[in-house]
XYZ file of N, CA and C in Angstrom:
624
model
N -21.758 -10.538 23.449
C -20.734 -10.098 22.466
C -19.993 -11.080 21.706
N -20.172 -11.246 20.865
C -19.594 -12.408 19.544
C -17.808 -11.794 19.236
N -16.916 -11.809 20.032
C -15.692 -11.313 19.309
C -15.438 -11.993 18.570
N -15.084 -13.234 19.053
C -14.034 -13.381 17.378
C -14.948 -13.898 15.908
N -16.259 -14.001 16.623
C -16.889 -13.196 15.353
C -17.330 -11.754 14.297
N -16.377 -10.599 14.889
C -15.982 -9.272 14.514
C -15.194 -9.092 14.431
N -13.824 -10.660 14.867
C -12.094 -10.127 14.848
C -12.689 -10.747 13.285
N -13.163 -11.468 13.092
C -12.765 -12.746 11.752
C -13.828 -11.909 10.933
N -14.912 -10.946 10.349
C -14.817 -10.553 10.359
C -14.086 -9.559 9.609
N -13.653 -8.369 10.859
C -12.702 -7.610 10.679
C -11.465 -7.831 9.661
N -11.237 -9.847 9.454
C -10.196 -9.744 9.282
C -10.421 -10.329 7.589
N -11.775 -11.005 7.114
C -11.692 -10.325 5.810
C -12.135 -9.875 5.998
N -12.672 -9.007 5.888
C -12.649 -7.055 5.139
C -11.245 -6.480 5.236
N -10.932 -7.196 5.339
C -9.055 -6.465 5.491
C -9.057 -6.878 5.042
N -8.626 -8.455 4.632
C -7.986 -9.076 3.775
C -8.590 -8.671 1.408
N -9.905 -8.717 2.053
C -10.074 -8.055 0.558
C -9.489 -6.711 0.104
N -9.934 -5.999 1.180
C -9.393 -4.519 0.983
C -7.897 -5.023 0.498
N -6.942 -5.100 1.402
C -5.796 -5.152 1.276
C -5.365 -6.045 0.030
N -6.521 -7.336 -0.660
C -5.992 -8.109 -1.672
C -6.303 -7.341 -3.446
N -7.355 -6.281 -2.768
C -7.561 -5.446 -4.294
C -6.949 -4.827 -5.221
N -7.193 -5.453 -5.750
C -4.902 -4.814 -6.594
C -5.127 -2.847 -6.259
N -4.471 -2.143 -6.206
C -4.069 -0.207 -5.921
C -2.780 0.287 -6.173
N -2.788 1.072 -5.358
C -0.873 1.870 -5.320
C -0.351 0.543 -4.202
N -0.649 -0.032 -3.597
C 0.009 -0.354 -3.028
C 1.269 -1.906 -3.310
N 0.005 -2.836 -4.189
C -0.165 -3.706 -4.707
C 0.902 -3.071 -5.896
N 0.918 -2.366 -5.807
C 1.885 -1.526 -7.830
C 3.294 -1.487 -7.296
N 3.619 -1.016 -6.344
C 4.599 -0.516 -5.166
C 5.431 -1.368 -4.954
N 4.707 -2.809 -4.222
C 5.485 -3.946 -3.859
C 6.095 -4.387 -4.436
N 4.888 -5.258 -5.755
C 5.980 -6.012 -6.631
C 7.294 -5.411 -7.520
N 6.471 -4.052 -7.881
C 7.625 -3.184 -8.553
C 8.614 -3.425 -8.050
N 9.156 -2.820 -6.538
C 9.794 -3.044 -5.736
C 10.758 -5.185 -5.904
N 9.664 -5.663 -5.764
C 10.367 -7.078 -5.597
C 11.236 -7.561 -6.834
N 10.462 -7.635 -7.735
C 10.888 -8.336 -9.537
C 11.803 -7.039 -9.932
N 12.205 -6.230 -9.264
C 13.071 -4.853 -10.016
C 14.014 -5.065 -9.437
N 14.405 -4.780 -8.044
C 14.787 -4.954 -7.378
C 16.120 -6.183 -6.221
N 14.844 -6.403 -5.248
C 15.004 -7.211 -4.956
C 13.896 -7.365 -3.061
N 14.071 -8.837 -3.041
C 12.196 -9.058 -2.297
C 13.073 -8.184 -0.561
N 14.310 -8.297 -0.284
C 14.298 -7.346 0.924
C 14.258 -5.865 1.017
N 14.248 -5.419 -0.526
C 14.192 -4.205 -0.874
C 12.124 -3.678 -0.207
N 11.651 -4.892 -0.823
C 10.263 -4.765 -1.333
C 9.893 -4.977 0.218
N 10.545 -5.732 1.154
C 9.317 -5.745 1.748
C 10.028 -4.524 3.257
N 11.327 -3.785 2.595
C 11.464 -2.487 3.180
C 10.480 -1.830 2.701
N 9.348 -1.526 2.132
C 8.647 -1.542 1.483
C 7.439 -1.384 2.156
N 7.378 -2.792 2.456
C 6.264 -3.643 2.969
C 5.427 -3.051 4.253
N 7.769 -2.483 5.372
C 7.363 -2.127 6.458
C 6.506 -0.317 6.356
N 6.941 -0.307 5.704
C 6.630 1.482 4.899
C 5.129 1.398 5.318
N 4.018 0.588 4.495
C 2.938 0.199 3.919
C 2.220 0.099 5.285
N 2.642 -0.648 6.232
C 1.976 -1.610 7.636
C 2.365 -0.380 8.558
N 2.955 0.623 8.064
C 3.419 1.669 9.490
C 2.639 2.893 9.643
N 2.005 3.258 7.937
C 0.863 3.816 7.286
C -0.281 3.374 7.700
N -0.850 1.355 7.898
C -1.542 0.850 7.841
C -2.094 1.193 9.447
N -1.056 1.063 10.317
C -1.104 0.770 11.418
C -2.052 2.030 12.806
N -0.624 3.287 11.649
C -1.634 5.012 12.057
C -2.797 5.212 11.528
N -3.380 4.069 10.416
C -4.803 4.615 9.697
C -5.529 3.763 11.075
N -5.332 3.049 11.593
C -6.159 2.420 11.878
C -7.049 2.409 13.363
N -4.983 2.956 13.918
C -5.448 3.506 15.558
C -6.325 4.031 15.361
N -6.007 5.827 14.080
C -6.371 7.242 13.927
C -7.864 7.044 14.206
N -8.822 5.480 13.444
C -9.858 5.547 13.001
C -10.401 4.663 14.184
N -9.892 4.245 15.211
C -10.246 3.029 16.064
C -9.836 4.084 17.150
N -9.839 5.516 17.409
C -10.008 6.403 18.373
C -11.049 7.373 17.980
N -11.821 7.640 16.015
C -12.867 8.246 16.045
C -11.612 9.610 15.423
N -10.892 9.768 15.197
C -10.271 11.103 14.478
C -10.825 10.645 12.681
N -10.468 9.084 12.570
C -10.451 9.424 10.344
C -12.266 8.942 10.448
N -12.841 9.651 11.302
C -14.529 10.168 11.033
C -14.722 11.508 11.191
N -13.449 12.190 12.239
C -13.768 13.228 12.331
C -13.299 14.137 11.242
N -11.618 13.190 10.780
C -11.064 13.613 9.172
C -12.219 13.169 7.687
N -13.147 12.982 7.251
C -13.858 13.121 6.582
C -14.919 14.239 6.909
N -14.816 14.877 7.850
C -15.858 15.607 7.952
C -15.551 17.305 7.619
N -14.522 17.452 6.974
C -13.512 18.157 6.807
C -13.141 18.022 5.867
N -13.801 18.191 4.526
C -13.428 18.518 3.080
C -12.520 18.923 2.345
N -12.042 19.964 3.457
C -10.524 20.869 2.700
C -9.891 20.195 2.924
N -10.039 19.739 4.069
C -8.417 18.208 4.304
C -8.625 17.216 3.828
N -9.705 17.211 3.351
C -9.387 15.743 2.749
C -9.541 16.004 1.209
N -9.769 16.600 0.586
C -9.003 16.924 -0.656
C -7.618 17.376 -0.669
N -7.041 18.020 -0.003
C -5.575 18.425 0.395
C -4.887 17.650 0.233
N -5.276 16.118 1.686
C -4.461 15.098 1.463
C -4.931 14.360 -0.226
N -6.201 14.814 -1.067
C -5.822 13.915 -2.096
C -5.427 14.039 -3.215
N -5.349 15.534 -3.123
C -4.340 15.781 -4.542
C -2.943 15.239 -3.404
N -2.648 15.547 -2.439
C -1.064 14.890 -2.353
C -1.126 13.716 -2.344
N -1.572 12.951 -2.568
C -1.878 11.989 -2.836
C -1.528 11.353 -4.530
N -2.446 11.793 -5.384
C -2.356 12.057 -6.861
C -1.036 12.944 -7.358
N -0.717 13.572 -6.353
C 0.588 14.369 -7.569
C 2.329 12.651 -7.033
N 1.858 12.141 -5.553
C 2.657 11.806 -5.418
C 2.915 10.679 -6.415
N 1.583 10.127 -6.416
C 1.010 8.688 -7.471
C 1.807 9.282 -8.362
N 1.402 10.522 -9.213
C 2.122 9.922 -11.052
C 3.817 10.893 -11.436
N 3.938 11.128 -9.790
C 5.184 10.957 -9.631
C 5.639 9.746 -9.536
N 5.404 8.475 -8.795
C 6.378 7.792 -8.946
C 6.399 7.112 -10.323
N 4.636 7.102 -10.761
C 4.571 6.685 -12.292
C 6.010 7.581 -13.344
N 5.754 8.736 -13.117
C 6.640 9.171 -14.391
C 7.546 8.772 -13.946
N 8.485 8.335 -13.059
C 9.984 8.101 -12.736
C 10.008 6.905 -12.989
N 9.099 5.667 -12.762
C 9.232 4.818 -13.772
C 9.166 4.508 -15.108
N 8.669 5.307 -16.020
C 8.251 5.712 -17.450
C 9.715 6.578 -18.157
N 10.631 7.664 -16.654
C 11.576 7.576 -17.509
C 12.140 7.119 -17.199
N 12.743 5.895 -16.094
C 12.662 4.637 -16.353
C 13.356 4.131 -18.081
N 12.060 3.450 -17.911
C 11.645 2.664 -19.458
C 12.431 3.424 -20.183
N 12.654 4.031 -20.438
C 13.071 5.408 -21.959
C 14.646 5.378 -21.561
N 15.092 5.704 -19.462
C 16.554 5.837 -20.104
C 17.087 3.740 -19.496
N 16.126 3.151 -19.614
C 16.779 1.540 -19.273
C 17.269 1.380 -20.641
N 18.000 -0.099 -20.498
C 17.411 -1.015 -21.611
C 17.902 -2.317 -20.863
N 17.448 -3.235 -22.169
C 17.090 -4.601 -20.972
C 18.915 -5.584 -21.532
N 18.682 -6.217 -20.564
C 20.066 -6.758 -20.385
C 19.379 -8.163 -19.677
N 20.302 -8.927 -19.361
C 20.558 -10.682 -18.065
C 20.305 -9.537 -16.546
N 19.239 -10.836 -15.978
C 18.936 -10.272 -14.407
C 20.142 -10.293 -13.675
N 20.543 -8.981 -13.233
C 22.087 -9.331 -11.855
C 21.762 -9.411 -10.439
N 22.738 -8.603 -10.759
C 22.585 -8.219 -8.865
C 21.518 -7.334 -8.277
N 20.199 -6.789 -7.523
C 19.198 -5.800 -7.852
C 20.119 -5.072 -6.933
N 20.057 -3.397 -8.054
C 20.506 -2.456 -8.067
C 20.028 -1.970 -6.743
N 21.628 -0.996 -6.286
C 21.319 -0.499 -5.085
C 20.687 1.248 -5.465
N 18.853 1.390 -5.748
C 19.244 2.385 -6.066
C 18.823 3.339 -5.238
N 18.848 3.003 -3.664
C 17.548 4.129 -2.392
C 18.896 3.397 -1.644
N 18.717 4.094 0.011
C 19.213 3.884 1.259
C 17.671 2.689 2.103
N 17.458 2.126 2.639
C 16.271 1.997 3.149
C 15.288 1.796 3.280
N 15.981 3.437 3.382
C 14.644 4.167 4.569
C 13.727 4.829 3.108
N 14.628 5.061 2.081
C 13.904 5.515 0.775
C 12.162 4.644 0.473
N 12.936 3.018 0.525
C 11.983 2.197 0.371
C 10.850 2.000 1.170
N 11.448 2.258 2.424
C 10.437 2.194 3.619
C 9.642 3.954 3.074
N 10.121 4.376 3.265
C 8.899 5.915 2.647
C 8.354 5.724 1.763
N 8.877 4.454 0.505
C 7.886 5.078 -0.252
C 6.931 4.516 -0.458
N 6.863 3.008 0.969
C 5.061 2.517 1.161
C 4.352 3.145 2.419
N 5.545 4.076 3.753
C 3.958 4.399 4.282
C 3.538 5.614 2.746
N 4.494 6.687 2.612
C 3.434 7.961 1.978
C 2.916 7.296 1.258
N 2.837 5.779 0.182
C 1.542 5.478 -1.337
C 0.713 5.141 -0.131
N 0.631 4.847 0.927
C -0.475 4.448 2.289
C -1.003 5.202 2.311
N 0.030 5.963 3.543
C -0.375 7.050 4.276
C -1.304 8.491 3.484
N -0.899 9.003 1.973
C -1.624 9.618 1.396
C -2.703 9.238 0.328
N -3.365 7.451 0.802
C -4.041 7.435 -0.285
C -5.583 7.555 0.071
N -6.291 8.801 0.364
C -7.645 9.074 0.936
C -8.769 7.862 0.420
N -8.196 6.644 0.191
C -9.090 5.805 0.210
C -9.211 5.103 0.984
N -8.106 5.387 1.821
C -7.872 4.619 2.894
C -8.085 5.296 4.095
N -8.621 6.107 4.361
C -9.118 7.170 5.425
C -10.417 6.941 5.446
N -10.790 6.718 4.125
C -13.035 6.341 3.545
C -12.705 4.470 4.624
N -11.792 3.552 4.322
C -11.409 1.933 4.311
C -11.818 2.429 6.021
N -10.826 2.523 6.915
C -10.527 2.299 8.122
C -11.842 2.847 9.069
N -12.206 4.472 8.499
C -13.510 4.934 9.298
C -14.581 4.126 9.095
N -14.674 4.189 8.063
C -16.093 2.275 7.503
C -15.983 1.373 8.105
N -14.891 0.942 8.236
C -14.720 -0.613 8.543
C -15.149 -0.975 10.155
N -14.590 0.302 10.735
C -15.010 0.875 12.559
C -16.346 0.516 12.630
N -16.878 2.007 12.313
C -17.774 2.051 12.524
C -18.893 1.223 12.077
N -18.646 0.081 10.798
C -19.947 -1.030 10.363
C -19.368 -2.540 11.650
N -18.396 -2.666 11.101
C -17.480 -3.904 12.423
C -17.703 -3.856 14.057
N -17.730 -2.662 14.677
C -17.531 -2.376 15.822
C -18.801 -1.849 16.471
N -19.374 -2.887 17.336
C -20.533 -2.598 18.070
C -21.158 -0.875 18.924
N -21.517 -0.636 19.212
C -21.937 -0.016 19.970
C -21.284 -0.206 21.261
N -20.707 1.270 22.577
C -20.177 1.128 23.348
C -18.817 0.216 23.606
N -18.093 -0.634 22.791
C -17.658 -1.745 23.126
C -16.285 -1.196 24.156
N -16.501 -2.596 24.876
C -14.649 -2.682 25.524
C -13.750 -1.433 24.607
N -12.772 -0.948 25.641
C -11.311 -0.535 24.275
C -10.553 -2.020 24.068
N -10.084 -2.928 25.087
C -10.024 -4.127 24.166
C -10.247 -4.266 23.001
N -11.488 -4.424 23.012
C -12.007 -4.614 21.154
C -11.123 -3.632 20.009
N -11.512 -2.912 20.898
C -10.801 -2.084 19.521
C -9.118 -2.131 19.521
N -8.555 -2.488 20.771
C -7.178 -2.937 20.504
C -6.789 -4.664 19.970
N -7.975 -5.386 19.340
C -7.945 -6.786 19.336
C -8.603 -6.441 17.571
N -9.046 -5.339 17.462
C -9.158 -5.072 15.756
C -8.302 -4.392 15.191
N -7.607 -3.722 15.451
C -6.313 -2.881 15.277
C -5.549 -4.175 15.167
N -4.757 -4.875 16.352
C -3.676 -5.780 16.168
C -4.585 -7.394 15.201
N -5.793 -6.942 14.887
C -6.300 -7.742 13.281
C -6.465 -7.614 12.145
N -6.361 -6.237 12.524
C -6.404 -5.903 10.411
C -4.805 -5.506 10.802
N -3.847 -4.926 11.316
C -2.729 -5.505 11.369
C -1.495 -6.844 10.983
N -2.295 -7.741 11.671
C -1.471 -8.914 11.313
C -2.237 -9.212 10.061
N -3.429 -9.076 9.655
C -3.943 -9.613 8.077
C -2.569 -8.873 7.132
N -2.649 -7.512 7.477
C -2.668 -6.979 5.858
C -0.618 -7.498 6.450
N 0.106 -7.271 7.552
C 1.346 -8.112 7.213
C 1.417 -9.279 6.227
N 0.347 -10.185 6.583
C 0.424 -11.770 6.423
C 0.446 -11.515 4.726
N -0.215 -11.066 4.249
C -0.757 -11.269 2.667
C 0.717 -9.688 2.487
N 0.881 -8.686 2.402
C 1.952 -8.302 1.976
C 3.602 -8.599 2.010
N 3.773 -9.468 3.272
C 4.906 -9.595 2.889
C 4.424 -11.323 1.792
N 3.852 -12.349 2.100
C 3.766 -12.546 1.034
C 3.832 -12.259 -0.267
N 3.706 -11.290 -0.913
C 3.333 -10.584 -2.533
C 4.365 -10.303 -2.189
N 4.966 -9.462 -1.222
C 6.729 -9.199 -0.942
C 7.482 -9.898 -2.457
N 7.474 -11.716 -1.585
C 8.425 -12.625 -1.278
C 7.972 -13.806 -3.032
N 6.929 -13.866 -2.596
C 6.490 -14.672 -4.179
C 7.070 -13.603 -5.790
N 7.049 -12.449 -5.574
C 7.863 -11.987 -6.518
C 8.983 -11.707 -6.657
N 9.744 -12.053 -5.546
C 11.571 -12.154 -5.278
C 10.951 -12.958 -6.099
N 10.731 -14.060 -5.754
C 10.993 -15.358 -6.480
C 11.834 -15.641 -7.620
N 13.041 -16.508 -7.551
C 13.618 -15.972 -9.431
C 13.352 -16.438 -10.306
N 12.228 -17.264 -10.506
C 11.656 -17.594 -11.970
C 10.810 -16.361 -12.085
N 9.885 -15.438 -10.877
C 9.265 -14.732 -11.012
C 9.883 -13.694 -11.768
N 10.965 -13.013 -10.814
C 12.191 -12.426 -12.027
C 12.760 -12.361 -12.495
N 13.001 -13.526 -13.224
C 13.703 -13.584 -14.722
C 12.569 -14.101 -16.102
N 11.175 -13.990 -15.276
C 10.465 -13.758 -16.493
C 9.630 -11.884 -16.870
N 10.317 -11.351 -15.558
C 10.445 -9.633 -15.044
C 10.809 -8.973 -16.473
N 12.298 -9.587 -15.697
C 13.624 -9.343 -16.551
C 13.561 -9.824 -18.301
N 12.614 -10.722 -18.817
C 12.611 -10.484 -19.958
C 11.568 -9.349 -20.206
N 10.645 -9.129 -19.732
C 9.760 -8.426 -20.589
C 9.753 -6.683 -19.426
N 11.501 -6.484 -19.096
C 11.386 -5.579 -18.256
C 10.465 -3.962 -19.057
N 10.461 -3.270 -19.327
C 10.510 -2.655 -19.740
C 8.983 -2.345 -20.413
N 8.822 -2.894 -20.746
C 6.641 -3.322 -20.925
C 6.086 -3.395 -19.654
N 7.111 -3.777 -18.909
C 5.654 -4.264 -17.089
C 6.142 -2.706 -17.084
N 7.225 -2.102 -16.657
C 7.801 -0.956 -15.938
C 7.121 0.297 -16.875
N 6.523 -0.293 -18.169
C 5.691 1.288 -19.084
C 4.318 0.868 -17.984
N 3.770 -0.076 -18.375
C 2.135 -0.390 -17.736
C 1.978 -0.212 -16.269
N 3.673 -0.883 -15.959
C 3.076 -0.161 -14.129
C 2.882 1.664 -13.769
N 3.925 1.708 -14.569
C 4.156 3.265 -14.631
C 2.823 4.788 -15.027
N 2.568 4.103 -16.249
C 1.618 4.396 -16.626
C 0.215 4.180 -15.892
N -0.543 3.184 -15.331
C -1.295 2.466 -13.962
C -1.341 3.296 -12.855
N 0.455 4.154 -12.242
C 0.300 5.160 -11.467
C -0.528 5.781 -11.966
N 0.431 6.680 -12.638
C -0.285 7.978 -13.493
C -1.358 8.676 -13.576
N -2.362 7.265 -14.692
C -3.964 6.929 -13.918
C -4.156 6.935 -13.010
N -3.956 6.770 -11.719
C -4.856 6.124 -10.811
C -4.218 7.542 -10.242
N -3.042 8.404 -10.329
C -3.009 10.261 -9.965
C -3.815 11.223 -10.548
N -3.945 10.233 -11.534
C -4.754 11.663 -12.017
C -6.527 11.732 -11.820
N -6.547 9.993 -11.681
C -8.346 10.564 -11.592
C -8.329 10.541 -9.903
N -7.339 10.785 -9.561
C -7.466 10.687 -7.516
C -7.711 12.565 -7.916
N -6.487 13.173 -8.625
C -7.041 14.623 -8.686
C -8.240 15.768 -9.327
N -8.874 14.329 -10.071
C -9.996 15.045 -10.669
C -11.158 14.646 -10.172
N -11.201 14.208 -9.264
C -12.412 14.176 -7.836
C -12.640 12.247 -8.094
N -12.175 11.238 -8.342
C -12.486 9.880 -8.802
C -12.318 9.730 -7.348
N -12.986 8.501 -7.023
C -13.203 7.266 -6.093
C -12.492 5.750 -6.511
């Protein structure tokens, strides 16, 4: 058994999945450029907690079981849609109420737990995450593997995700990036809010 090859495959697939634009990317970048890198890293903590949760569940086979119960999957999909639409609407309301101005100290819009919760819920309620991790371990892990291989695969997926999302949070928190955002704050927030609502509506309509 080529353990290194298996883990390398998991790492590549995980990186491509994490780098694919979606709700996680939107929420991390919006916190990083709109508030502060520290707040974005708290969001990343929530995303990584959900990543670890789903990876462990999938490794234990629970992800496959969940996929076999359409009613539960549909309920999770609707919950995800509602949450994304709520986030998008909140951003659009902020655009309507806000005003352009020079970049100032990051606003303290909530407790650290609220930022962690935002990342966790966004990733945890995404039904695509369930399908992804269930298929990842089915495809990448051979039949009858040792338990240590599952542990290594989960750790690999977590480390790759952590490296990617921390990099995103820090990059979009750079002063030049944030200053550029400040000049086009309302337009960017409106676009991100509309994207979140669009993704939520698509999920609610049963889109994949």
